Amino acid sequence: MFQIDQKSRKSAHDQIVDNLIKLIDGGVLKPDERIPTINEMAKLLTANPHTVSSAYFDLAQKRYLIADRDHEWYVSSRNDNAKGSKSSSKSDRADIAALYGRVNAGLRELQQRGEKSKDIEKLTGMTESYFIKAEKLTKRFDNVTALDELDMSIKKGSVYGLAGANGSGKTTILKLLAGLLDQDDGEIRIYGIPLNEAMLGVTIGYISDEQFFLPGYDLKALRKLFRSKYKASWNNERYDKLIELFGLDDERKISTFSQGMQKQAAFIFAICSTPDVLLLDETIDGLDATARKHVFGQIIEDVADRQMTVIIASHNIKELDGICDTIGILNNGRMVTQQNLDALKANVHKLHCVFSRDALAANYPYDGLDVLHMEELGNSDLLVVRGREVDISTHIKKFNPLLFEIMPITLEEIFAYEKEGASNEQSD
C-alpha cells in the first residue's frame, strides 16, 4: 500500500493521513471498500498502533473513513445513510468516530502548541489515566545523583522511548522499573498500586544492555528454564517460529554467539514470556537492519494484539523514531521533555531566513518566537524554533524576508536542541 518515510519532515501520523487521502481521492480505494483495521495497518507499516488509530479517527472526522460496530474500517460513501441497517450501523459508528476525531484533533493542536499535560487536563476537564507513573523519583549512588526528582507517565499499550546520553539515568530507571534497584525517594506505581505490590500480578520482561547467560547453556536448555519459570504465559510455539525467523541455532552454546545474536536470543526469551511490560536497554543498538525489523515487527504485534507496554532506552535517538508513540528526553537525571512523538516532531522547526539590512534595523524579526537555537551563516540566519509551523510562518512573513524556508529536521537534532534549551533555562 505505502510505507512510512522516516526521513520525511512529516510525522508518521500525517503521512498515513496524506497517503490514504491520495489513495481515496485517486480512486485506488473505492467507496465502501474495507481497509485494514488499526492493528492490521500497524503491522503492515510497522507503525505504532496509537499513531494509526489517531490517523484513522482524523480521517473519520474528515469523512474519508467510517467504522462499523465490529471495528472494521471502510472508505466512506455519500450514500451510507440510505443503505439499510448495516450501513446505518456504520453511519452511527462514523458519527462517533468523527466526534472522537474532532476531540483528537483538538488535543493534537494543544500538544503542538506546547501545552503541558496538566494544562490540557484543566482545559478539557479530562484526567489522563496512566498505566505506569513515577513521581519525584530520586536515586543516588554514593555522592552521585543518578535520578533527580524525575516524573514519568506511561499509558498502557504505549511504546515509550527513553532518550539521553550515556550517564543520563536511562538504565537506572529501567532497573527501578524491573525491581532490581530501590529508589531513595519518590514512588513508582502501576495501575495506581506501588510497584512491589503490582509486580505480583504484572509480568515484566527486562533486557539489559549487557547480556548474561548461564555458562555452558544452549538455547534449548535455557528454554526449559524459562518454560518452568513462566508456566502460565510461556509461548512455546512462538519460540520455535522466532528461532527460525532470526536464524539462530538453538543447540549452539550461547557463549559462542556474537553480541548481536545474544541480543536477539534475549529478545526471543523476553517476548515469548508474554510480558505485560517489556523493558529494553540499548537492545536495538548494534542489530543489523534485518534483525531490527524483526524485533520491531514482534513489538508492534504484541502492542497491537494485547496492549503490551514497552519502554525502549537508547542513546541513539534514530532507533526510537517510527516505533515509539511517546518520548522522554533525559539530561543529568532529569526529564527535559516528555511528549507525544508526532507532536514533538510537529512542534520543532528549523528555519533558514534572510532579511535586508533595513528590515533588521527597523525590527528584530525573531522577538516573540520560542528560539531553541540560532546561528548566523553570513547574511542568513539558521534557527530552531518551537511552536506551530503556521504560527511561525505567519510571524516571519510579517517582516518581509528576502528568503524564508522551513528545512528538514531530524529527531536527533530536536533532541540536541531541546537539551540545549533546557540547559539554558537551568543556567538562567
CSV table of C-alpha atoms in Angstrom, one decimal:
chain,number,residue,atom,x,y,z
A,1,MET,CA,0.0,0.0,0.0
A,2,PHE,CA,2.6,2.6,1.2
A,3,GLN,CA,5.5,2.8,3.6
A,4,ILE,CA,6.4,5.3,6.3
A,5,ASP,CA,9.3,7.5,5.2
A,6,GLN,CA,11.4,8.0,8.4
A,7,LYS,CA,13.4,10.8,6.7
A,8,SER,CA,10.4,12.9,5.9
A,9,ARG,CA,9.7,16.1,7.8
A,10,LYS,CA,6.1,14.9,8.1
A,11,SER,CA,5.2,12.8,11.1
A,12,ALA,CA,4.0,9.2,10.7
A,13,HIS,CA,0.5,10.3,11.6
A,14,ASP,CA,0.4,12.9,8.8
A,15,GLN,CA,2.0,10.5,6.3
A,16,ILE,CA,-0.7,7.9,7.0
A,17,VAL,CA,-3.5,10.6,6.6
A,18,ASP,CA,-2.0,12.1,3.5
A,19,ASN,CA,-1.4,8.7,1.8
A,20,LEU,CA,-4.9,7.4,2.5
A,21,ILE,CA,-6.4,10.6,1.2
A,22,LYS,CA,-4.4,10.3,-2.0
A,23,LEU,CA,-5.5,6.7,-2.5
A,24,ILE,CA,-9.1,7.6,-1.9
A,25,ASP,CA,-9.2,10.8,-4.0
A,26,GLY,CA,-7.3,9.0,-6.7
A,27,GLY,CA,-9.8,6.2,-6.8
A,28,VAL,CA,-7.4,3.4,-5.8
A,29,LEU,CA,-9.6,2.8,-2.7
A,30,LYS,CA,-13.2,2.7,-3.7
A,31,PRO,CA,-16.3,3.8,-1.7
A,32,ASP,CA,-17.4,1.1,0.8
A,33,GLU,CA,-14.1,-0.7,0.3
A,34,ARG,CA,-12.8,-2.3,3.5
A,35,ILE,CA,-9.3,-1.2,4.6
A,36,PRO,CA,-7.0,-2.8,7.1
A,37,THR,CA,-8.1,-2.4,10.8
A,38,ILE,CA,-5.9,-0.3,13.0
A,39,ASN,CA,-4.0,-3.3,14.3
A,40,GLU,CA,-3.6,-4.7,10.8
A,41,MET,CA,-2.3,-1.4,9.4
A,42,ALA,CA,0.1,-1.0,12.3
A,43,LYS,CA,1.6,-4.4,11.5
A,44,LEU,CA,1.7,-3.7,7.7
A,45,LEU,CA,3.6,-0.4,8.2
A,46,THR,CA,5.5,-1.5,11.3
A,47,ALA,CA,4.0,1.7,12.9
A,48,ASN,CA,2.8,2.3,16.4
A,49,PRO,CA,-0.9,1.4,16.8
A,50,HIS,CA,-1.6,4.6,18.7
A,51,THR,CA,-0.4,6.6,15.7
A,52,VAL,CA,-2.5,4.6,13.2
A,53,SER,CA,-5.6,5.0,15.5
A,54,SER,CA,-5.1,8.8,15.7
A,55,ALA,CA,-4.7,9.0,11.9
A,56,TYR,CA,-7.9,6.9,11.2
A,57,PHE,CA,-10.0,9.0,13.6
A,58,ASP,CA,-8.7,12.1,11.9
A,59,LEU,CA,-9.8,10.7,8.6
A,60,ALA,CA,-13.2,9.8,10.0
A,61,GLN,CA,-13.5,13.4,11.1
A,62,LYS,CA,-12.8,14.5,7.5
A,63,ARG,CA,-15.4,11.9,6.4
A,64,TYR,CA,-12.9,9.9,4.4
A,65,LEU,CA,-13.3,6.8,6.6
A,66,ILE,CA,-16.1,5.2,8.6
A,67,ALA,CA,-16.2,2.3,11.0
A,68,ASP,CA,-18.8,-0.3,11.9
A,69,ARG,CA,-19.7,-1.8,15.2
A,70,ASP,CA,-17.2,-4.6,14.7
A,71,HIS,CA,-14.4,-2.0,14.4
A,72,GLU,CA,-14.0,-2.7,10.7
A,73,TRP,CA,-13.0,0.3,8.7
A,74,TYR,CA,-14.3,1.3,5.3
A,75,VAL,CA,-13.9,4.1,2.7
A,76,SER,CA,-16.7,6.5,3.2
A,77,SER,CA,-19.6,6.7,0.7
A,78,ARG,CA,-22.0,9.6,0.2
A,79,ASN,CA,-24.9,7.1,0.2
A,80,ASP,CA,-24.1,5.5,3.5
A,81,ASN,CA,-27.3,6.8,5.2
A,82,ALA,CA,-29.5,5.1,2.5
A,83,LYS,CA,-28.2,1.6,2.5
A,84,GLY,CA,-30.2,-0.2,5.2
A,85,SER,CA,-29.4,-1.4,8.6
A,86,LYS,CA,-25.8,-2.5,8.1
A,87,SER,CA,-24.9,0.9,6.5
A,88,SER,CA,-26.9,2.6,9.2
A,89,SER,CA,-24.8,0.9,11.9
A,90,LYS,CA,-21.7,2.0,10.0
A,91,SER,CA,-23.1,5.6,9.9
A,92,ASP,CA,-23.7,5.6,13.6
A,93,ARG,CA,-20.2,4.4,14.2
A,94,ALA,CA,-18.9,7.0,11.8
A,95,ASP,CA,-20.6,9.8,13.8
A,96,ILE,CA,-18.9,8.6,17.0
A,97,ALA,CA,-15.6,8.3,15.1
A,98,ALA,CA,-15.9,11.8,13.7
A,99,LEU,CA,-16.6,13.2,17.1
A,100,TYR,CA,-13.6,11.3,18.5
A,101,GLY,CA,-11.6,12.7,15.6
A,102,ARG,CA,-12.6,16.3,16.4
A,103,VAL,CA,-11.6,15.7,20.0
A,104,ASN,CA,-8.3,14.0,19.0
A,105,ALA,CA,-7.5,16.8,16.5
A,106,GLY,CA,-8.1,19.4,19.3
A,107,LEU,CA,-5.8,17.6,21.7
A,108,ARG,CA,-3.1,17.3,19.0
A,109,GLU,CA,-3.4,21.0,18.4
A,110,LEU,CA,-2.9,21.7,22.1
A,111,GLN,CA,0.1,19.4,22.2
A,112,GLN,CA,1.6,21.1,19.2
A,113,ARG,CA,1.2,24.4,20.8
A,114,GLY,CA,3.4,23.1,23.6
A,115,GLU,CA,0.7,22.9,26.3
A,116,LYS,CA,1.6,20.7,29.2
A,117,SER,CA,-0.4,17.6,30.1
A,118,LYS,CA,-1.7,19.1,33.3
A,119,ASP,CA,-2.9,22.2,31.4
A,120,ILE,CA,-4.6,20.1,28.8
A,121,GLU,CA,-6.4,18.2,31.6
A,122,LYS,CA,-7.6,21.5,33.1
A,123,LEU,CA,-8.8,22.8,29.6
A,124,THR,CA,-10.6,19.6,28.7
A,125,GLY,CA,-11.8,18.5,32.1
A,126,MET,CA,-10.3,15.1,31.4
A,127,THR,CA,-7.7,13.4,33.6
A,128,GLU,CA,-5.2,11.2,31.9
A,129,SER,CA,-5.1,7.6,33.0
A,130,TYR,CA,-1.6,6.2,33.2
A,131,PHE,CA,-0.5,2.6,33.5
A,132,ILE,CA,2.9,3.4,34.9
A,133,LYS,CA,3.6,6.6,36.8
A,134,ALA,CA,6.8,7.7,38.5
A,135,GLU,CA,6.8,10.8,40.7
A,136,LYS,CA,9.8,12.7,42.1
A,137,LEU,CA,11.9,9.6,41.6
A,138,THR,CA,15.4,10.0,43.1
A,139,LYS,CA,18.3,7.6,43.1
A,140,ARG,CA,21.8,8.2,44.4
A,141,PHE,CA,24.9,6.1,44.2
A,142,ASP,CA,27.3,7.3,46.9
A,143,ASN,CA,27.7,11.0,46.1
A,144,VAL,CA,26.3,10.8,42.6
A,145,THR,CA,22.6,11.6,41.9
A,146,ALA,CA,21.6,9.4,39.0
A,147,LEU,CA,17.9,10.5,39.1
A,148,ASP,CA,16.8,13.8,40.5
A,149,GLU,CA,13.1,14.1,41.3
A,150,LEU,CA,12.1,12.6,38.0
A,151,ASP,CA,8.5,12.4,36.9
A,152,MET,CA,7.4,10.0,34.1
A,153,SER,CA,3.9,8.9,32.9
A,154,ILE,CA,3.3,6.0,30.5
A,155,LYS,CA,0.0,4.8,29.1
A,156,LYS,CA,-0.9,1.1,28.7
A,157,GLY,CA,-0.1,-0.1,25.2
A,158,SER,CA,2.4,2.7,24.7
A,159,VAL,CA,5.8,2.3,23.1
A,160,TYR,CA,7.8,4.8,25.2
A,161,GLY,CA,11.2,5.9,24.0
A,162,LEU,CA,13.7,6.9,26.8
A,163,ALA,CA,16.4,9.0,25.1
A,164,GLY,CA,19.5,10.5,26.6
A,165,ALA,CA,23.3,10.5,26.5
A,166,ASN,CA,25.2,7.8,28.4
A,167,GLY,CA,25.0,8.6,32.1
A,168,SER,CA,21.7,10.5,31.9
A,169,GLY,CA,19.8,7.9,34.0
A,170,LYS,CA,18.1,5.6,31.5
A,171,THR,CA,19.5,2.3,32.8
A,172,THR,CA,18.7,3.4,36.4
A,173,ILE,CA,15.1,4.0,35.5
A,174,LEU,CA,14.7,0.6,33.8
A,175,LYS,CA,16.4,-1.2,36.8
A,176,LEU,CA,14.0,0.5,39.2
A,177,LEU,CA,11.0,-0.5,37.0
A,178,ALA,CA,12.3,-4.1,36.8
A,179,GLY,CA,12.6,-4.2,40.6
A,180,LEU,CA,16.4,-4.6,40.5
A,181,LEU,CA,17.0,-1.4,42.4
A,182,ASP,CA,15.1,0.6,45.1
A,183,GLN,CA,14.7,4.3,44.8
A,184,ASP,CA,15.9,6.6,47.6
A,185,ASP,CA,12.9,8.9,47.3
A,186,GLY,CA,9.7,9.2,45.2
A,187,GLU,CA,7.5,6.3,44.1
A,188,ILE,CA,6.6,4.1,41.1
A,189,ARG,CA,3.0,2.9,40.6
A,190,ILE,CA,1.4,0.5,38.2
A,191,TYR,CA,-2.4,0.9,37.9
A,192,GLY,CA,-2.1,3.1,40.9
A,193,ILE,CA,-0.5,0.3,43.0
A,194,PRO,CA,3.0,0.6,44.4
A,195,LEU,CA,5.5,-1.3,42.1
A,196,ASN,CA,6.4,-4.0,44.6
A,197,GLU,CA,2.8,-5.0,45.1
A,198,ALA,CA,1.9,-4.6,41.4
A,199,MET,CA,4.7,-6.9,40.3
A,200,LEU,CA,2.8,-9.8,41.9
A,201,GLY,CA,0.2,-9.6,39.1
A,202,VAL,CA,2.2,-8.0,36.3
A,203,THR,CA,4.9,-9.8,34.3
A,204,ILE,CA,7.9,-7.5,33.5
A,205,GLY,CA,10.5,-8.5,30.9
A,206,TYR,CA,13.8,-6.8,31.1
A,207,ILE,CA,16.7,-7.0,28.6
A,208,SER,CA,19.8,-5.3,29.9
A,209,ASP,CA,22.5,-3.5,27.9
A,210,GLU,CA,25.0,-6.3,28.7
A,211,GLN,CA,23.8,-9.9,28.2
A,212,PHE,CA,24.5,-12.5,30.9
A,213,PHE,CA,23.7,-16.2,30.2
A,214,LEU,CA,24.3,-19.3,32.3
A,215,PRO,CA,27.7,-20.8,31.4
A,216,GLY,CA,27.5,-23.8,29.1
A,217,TYR,CA,23.9,-23.3,28.2
A,218,ASP,CA,22.4,-23.5,24.7
A,219,LEU,CA,19.0,-22.1,23.8
A,220,LYS,CA,17.3,-25.4,24.3
A,221,ALA,CA,18.5,-25.6,27.8
A,222,LEU,CA,17.5,-22.0,28.5
A,223,ARG,CA,14.1,-22.6,27.1
A,224,LYS,CA,13.4,-25.3,29.7
A,225,LEU,CA,14.4,-22.9,32.4
A,226,PHE,CA,12.0,-20.2,31.0
A,227,ARG,CA,9.2,-22.6,30.5
A,228,SER,CA,9.5,-23.6,34.1
A,229,LYS,CA,9.6,-20.0,35.4
A,230,TYR,CA,6.8,-18.7,33.2
A,231,LYS,CA,4.4,-21.7,33.1
A,232,ALA,CA,1.3,-19.7,32.7
A,233,SER,CA,2.5,-17.3,30.0
A,234,TRP,CA,5.3,-19.0,28.1
A,235,ASN,CA,4.6,-19.4,24.3
A,236,ASN,CA,6.5,-22.4,23.0
A,237,GLU,CA,5.0,-22.2,19.5
A,238,ARG,CA,6.2,-18.6,19.1
A,239,TYR,CA,9.6,-19.6,20.4
A,240,ASP,CA,10.0,-22.1,17.6
A,241,LYS,CA,8.9,-19.6,15.0
A,242,LEU,CA,11.2,-16.9,16.2
A,243,ILE,CA,14.3,-19.1,16.4
A,244,GLU,CA,13.6,-19.8,12.7
A,245,LEU,CA,12.8,-16.2,11.9
A,246,PHE,CA,16.1,-14.9,13.4
A,247,GLY,CA,18.1,-17.9,12.1
A,248,LEU,CA,19.6,-19.0,15.4
A,249,ASP,CA,20.9,-22.4,16.2
A,250,ASP,CA,19.3,-23.5,19.5
A,251,GLU,CA,21.7,-26.3,20.0
A,252,ARG,CA,24.7,-24.0,19.9
A,253,LYS,CA,26.2,-22.6,23.1
A,254,ILE,CA,25.1,-19.1,23.7
A,255,SER,CA,28.7,-18.1,24.8
A,256,THR,CA,29.7,-18.6,21.1
A,257,PHE,CA,27.1,-16.2,19.8
A,258,SER,CA,28.1,-12.7,18.7
A,259,GLN,CA,26.8,-9.8,20.8
A,260,GLY,CA,24.0,-9.1,18.2
A,261,MET,CA,23.0,-12.7,18.3
A,262,GLN,CA,22.9,-12.7,22.1
A,263,LYS,CA,20.6,-9.6,22.0
A,264,GLN,CA,18.3,-11.5,19.6
A,265,ALA,CA,18.2,-14.5,21.8
A,266,ALA,CA,17.5,-12.3,24.9
A,267,PHE,CA,14.6,-10.7,23.0
A,268,ILE,CA,13.2,-14.0,22.0
A,269,PHE,CA,13.1,-15.3,25.6
A,270,ALA,CA,11.6,-12.0,26.8
A,271,ILE,CA,8.8,-11.7,24.2
A,272,CYS,CA,7.9,-15.5,24.5
A,273,SER,CA,7.4,-15.0,28.2
A,274,THR,CA,4.4,-12.8,27.1
A,275,PRO,CA,5.2,-9.8,29.4
A,276,ASP,CA,2.8,-7.1,30.3
A,277,VAL,CA,5.7,-4.7,30.3
A,278,LEU,CA,8.9,-5.0,28.2
A,279,LEU,CA,12.0,-3.0,29.1
A,280,LEU,CA,14.7,-2.8,26.5
A,281,ASP,CA,18.0,-1.2,27.5
A,282,GLU,CA,20.0,-0.3,24.3
A,283,THR,CA,18.7,-3.6,22.9
A,284,ILE,CA,18.1,-2.3,19.4
A,285,ASP,CA,21.6,-0.7,19.1
A,286,GLY,CA,24.0,-2.9,17.2
A,287,LEU,CA,21.4,-5.1,15.5
A,288,ASP,CA,21.6,-5.3,11.7
A,289,ALA,CA,18.7,-3.9,9.7
A,290,THR,CA,17.0,-7.3,9.2
A,291,ALA,CA,17.2,-8.2,12.9
A,292,ARG,CA,15.9,-4.7,13.9
A,293,LYS,CA,13.0,-5.1,11.5
A,294,HIS,CA,12.1,-8.5,13.1
A,295,VAL,CA,12.3,-7.0,16.6
A,296,PHE,CA,10.1,-4.0,15.7
A,297,GLY,CA,7.6,-6.3,14.0
A,298,GLN,CA,7.3,-8.5,17.0
A,299,ILE,CA,6.9,-5.5,19.3
A,300,ILE,CA,4.2,-4.0,17.2
A,301,GLU,CA,2.4,-7.3,17.0
A,302,ASP,CA,2.2,-7.6,20.9
A,303,VAL,CA,1.3,-3.9,21.3
A,304,ALA,CA,-1.5,-4.2,18.8
A,305,ASP,CA,-2.8,-7.6,19.9
A,306,ARG,CA,-2.6,-7.5,23.7
A,307,GLN,CA,-1.7,-3.9,24.7
A,308,MET,CA,1.8,-4.8,25.8
A,309,THR,CA,3.6,-1.7,27.2
A,310,VAL,CA,7.2,-1.1,26.0
A,311,ILE,CA,10.0,1.2,27.2
A,312,ILE,CA,13.0,1.4,24.9
A,313,ALA,CA,16.1,3.2,26.3
A,314,SER,CA,18.6,4.3,23.8
A,315,HIS,CA,21.3,7.0,23.3
A,316,ASN,CA,20.8,6.6,19.6
A,317,ILE,CA,17.6,8.6,19.1
A,318,LYS,CA,17.2,7.5,15.5
A,319,GLU,CA,16.4,4.0,16.8
A,320,LEU,CA,13.3,5.4,18.5
A,321,ASP,CA,11.8,7.2,15.6
A,322,GLY,CA,8.9,5.4,13.9
A,323,ILE,CA,8.4,2.8,16.6
A,324,CYS,CA,7.6,5.0,19.6
A,325,ASP,CA,4.4,7.0,20.2
A,326,THR,CA,5.9,8.9,23.2
A,327,ILE,CA,9.4,10.0,24.0
A,328,GLY,CA,11.0,11.2,27.2
A,329,ILE,CA,14.3,13.1,26.9
A,330,LEU,CA,16.7,12.8,29.9
A,331,ASN,CA,19.6,15.0,30.9
A,332,ASN,CA,21.6,14.6,34.1
A,333,GLY,CA,18.9,12.5,35.8
A,334,ARG,CA,16.1,15.0,35.0
A,335,MET,CA,13.2,14.8,32.4
A,336,VAL,CA,13.9,17.5,29.9
A,337,THR,CA,10.6,16.9,28.0
A,338,GLN,CA,8.0,14.1,27.7
A,339,GLN,CA,5.8,14.4,24.7
A,340,ASN,CA,3.8,12.5,22.1
A,341,LEU,CA,6.4,11.9,19.4
A,342,ASP,CA,4.3,13.2,16.5
A,343,ALA,CA,3.5,16.3,18.4
A,344,LEU,CA,7.2,16.8,19.3
A,345,LYS,CA,8.3,16.5,15.6
A,346,ALA,CA,5.5,18.8,14.5
A,347,ASN,CA,6.3,21.4,17.2
A,348,VAL,CA,10.1,22.0,16.5
A,349,HIS,CA,11.2,23.5,13.2
A,350,LYS,CA,14.4,24.5,11.5
A,351,LEU,CA,14.3,27.8,9.7
A,352,HIS,CA,16.6,29.5,7.2
A,353,CYS,CA,15.9,33.2,7.0
A,354,VAL,CA,17.5,36.2,5.1
A,355,PHE,CA,16.4,39.8,5.8
A,356,SER,CA,17.5,43.1,4.3
A,357,ARG,CA,19.7,45.3,6.5
A,358,ASP,CA,17.0,47.9,6.5
A,359,ALA,CA,14.4,45.4,7.8
A,360,LEU,CA,16.8,44.3,10.6
A,361,ALA,CA,17.5,47.9,11.5
A,362,ALA,CA,13.8,48.6,11.9
A,363,ASN,CA,12.7,45.4,13.7
A,364,TYR,CA,14.1,42.3,15.2
A,365,PRO,CA,12.0,39.6,13.4
A,366,TYR,CA,12.7,36.8,16.0
A,367,ASP,CA,11.2,38.5,19.0
A,368,GLY,CA,8.1,36.6,20.2
A,369,LEU,CA,9.4,33.2,18.9
A,370,ASP,CA,10.5,30.4,21.2
A,371,VAL,CA,14.0,30.1,19.8
A,372,LEU,CA,15.9,27.0,20.9
A,373,HIS,CA,19.0,27.6,18.8
A,374,MET,CA,20.3,30.3,16.5
A,375,GLU,CA,23.4,30.8,14.4
A,376,GLU,CA,24.4,33.3,11.7
A,377,LEU,CA,25.6,32.0,8.4
A,378,GLY,CA,27.0,35.0,6.5
A,379,ASN,CA,23.9,37.2,5.8
A,380,SER,CA,21.5,34.5,6.7
A,381,ASP,CA,20.2,33.0,9.9
A,382,LEU,CA,19.6,29.4,10.9
A,383,LEU,CA,17.2,28.9,13.7
A,384,VAL,CA,15.5,26.1,15.5
A,385,VAL,CA,12.1,27.3,16.9
A,386,ARG,CA,9.5,25.6,19.0
A,387,GLY,CA,5.8,26.2,18.0
A,388,ARG,CA,3.2,25.5,15.4
A,389,GLU,CA,4.5,25.8,11.8
A,390,VAL,CA,1.6,28.0,10.7
A,391,ASP,CA,2.2,30.5,13.6
A,392,ILE,CA,5.9,30.7,13.0
A,393,SER,CA,5.4,31.2,9.2
A,394,THR,CA,2.9,34.0,9.8
A,395,HIS,CA,5.2,35.7,12.2
A,396,ILE,CA,8.2,35.6,10.0
A,397,LYS,CA,6.4,36.7,6.9
A,398,LYS,CA,5.2,39.9,8.6
A,399,PHE,CA,8.7,41.1,8.3
A,400,ASN,CA,9.0,40.5,4.5
A,401,PRO,CA,12.0,38.2,4.5
A,402,LEU,CA,14.2,38.0,1.3
A,403,LEU,CA,14.3,34.3,1.9
A,404,PHE,CA,12.3,32.1,4.3
A,405,GLU,CA,12.3,28.3,4.2
A,406,ILE,CA,11.5,25.5,6.7
A,407,MET,CA,14.1,22.9,6.4
A,408,PRO,CA,14.1,19.2,7.3
A,409,ILE,CA,15.0,18.4,10.9
A,410,THR,CA,15.8,15.0,12.4
A,411,LEU,CA,14.7,13.7,15.7
A,412,GLU,CA,18.4,13.7,16.7
A,413,GLU,CA,18.6,17.4,16.1
A,414,ILE,CA,15.3,18.0,18.1
A,415,PHE,CA,16.8,16.0,21.0
A,416,ALA,CA,20.0,18.1,20.9
A,417,TYR,CA,18.3,21.4,20.7
A,418,GLU,CA,15.7,20.6,23.4
A,419,LYS,CA,18.6,19.6,25.6
A,420,GLU,CA,20.4,22.8,24.8
A,421,GLY,CA,17.2,24.8,25.6
A,422,ALA,CA,16.8,23.0,28.9
A,423,SER,CA,20.4,23.7,29.8
A,424,ASN,CA,20.0,27.4,29.0
A,425,GLU,CA,16.8,27.5,31.2
A,426,GLN,CA,18.6,25.9,34.1
A,427,SER,CA,21.5,28.3,33.8
A,428,ASP,CA,19.1,31.3,33.8
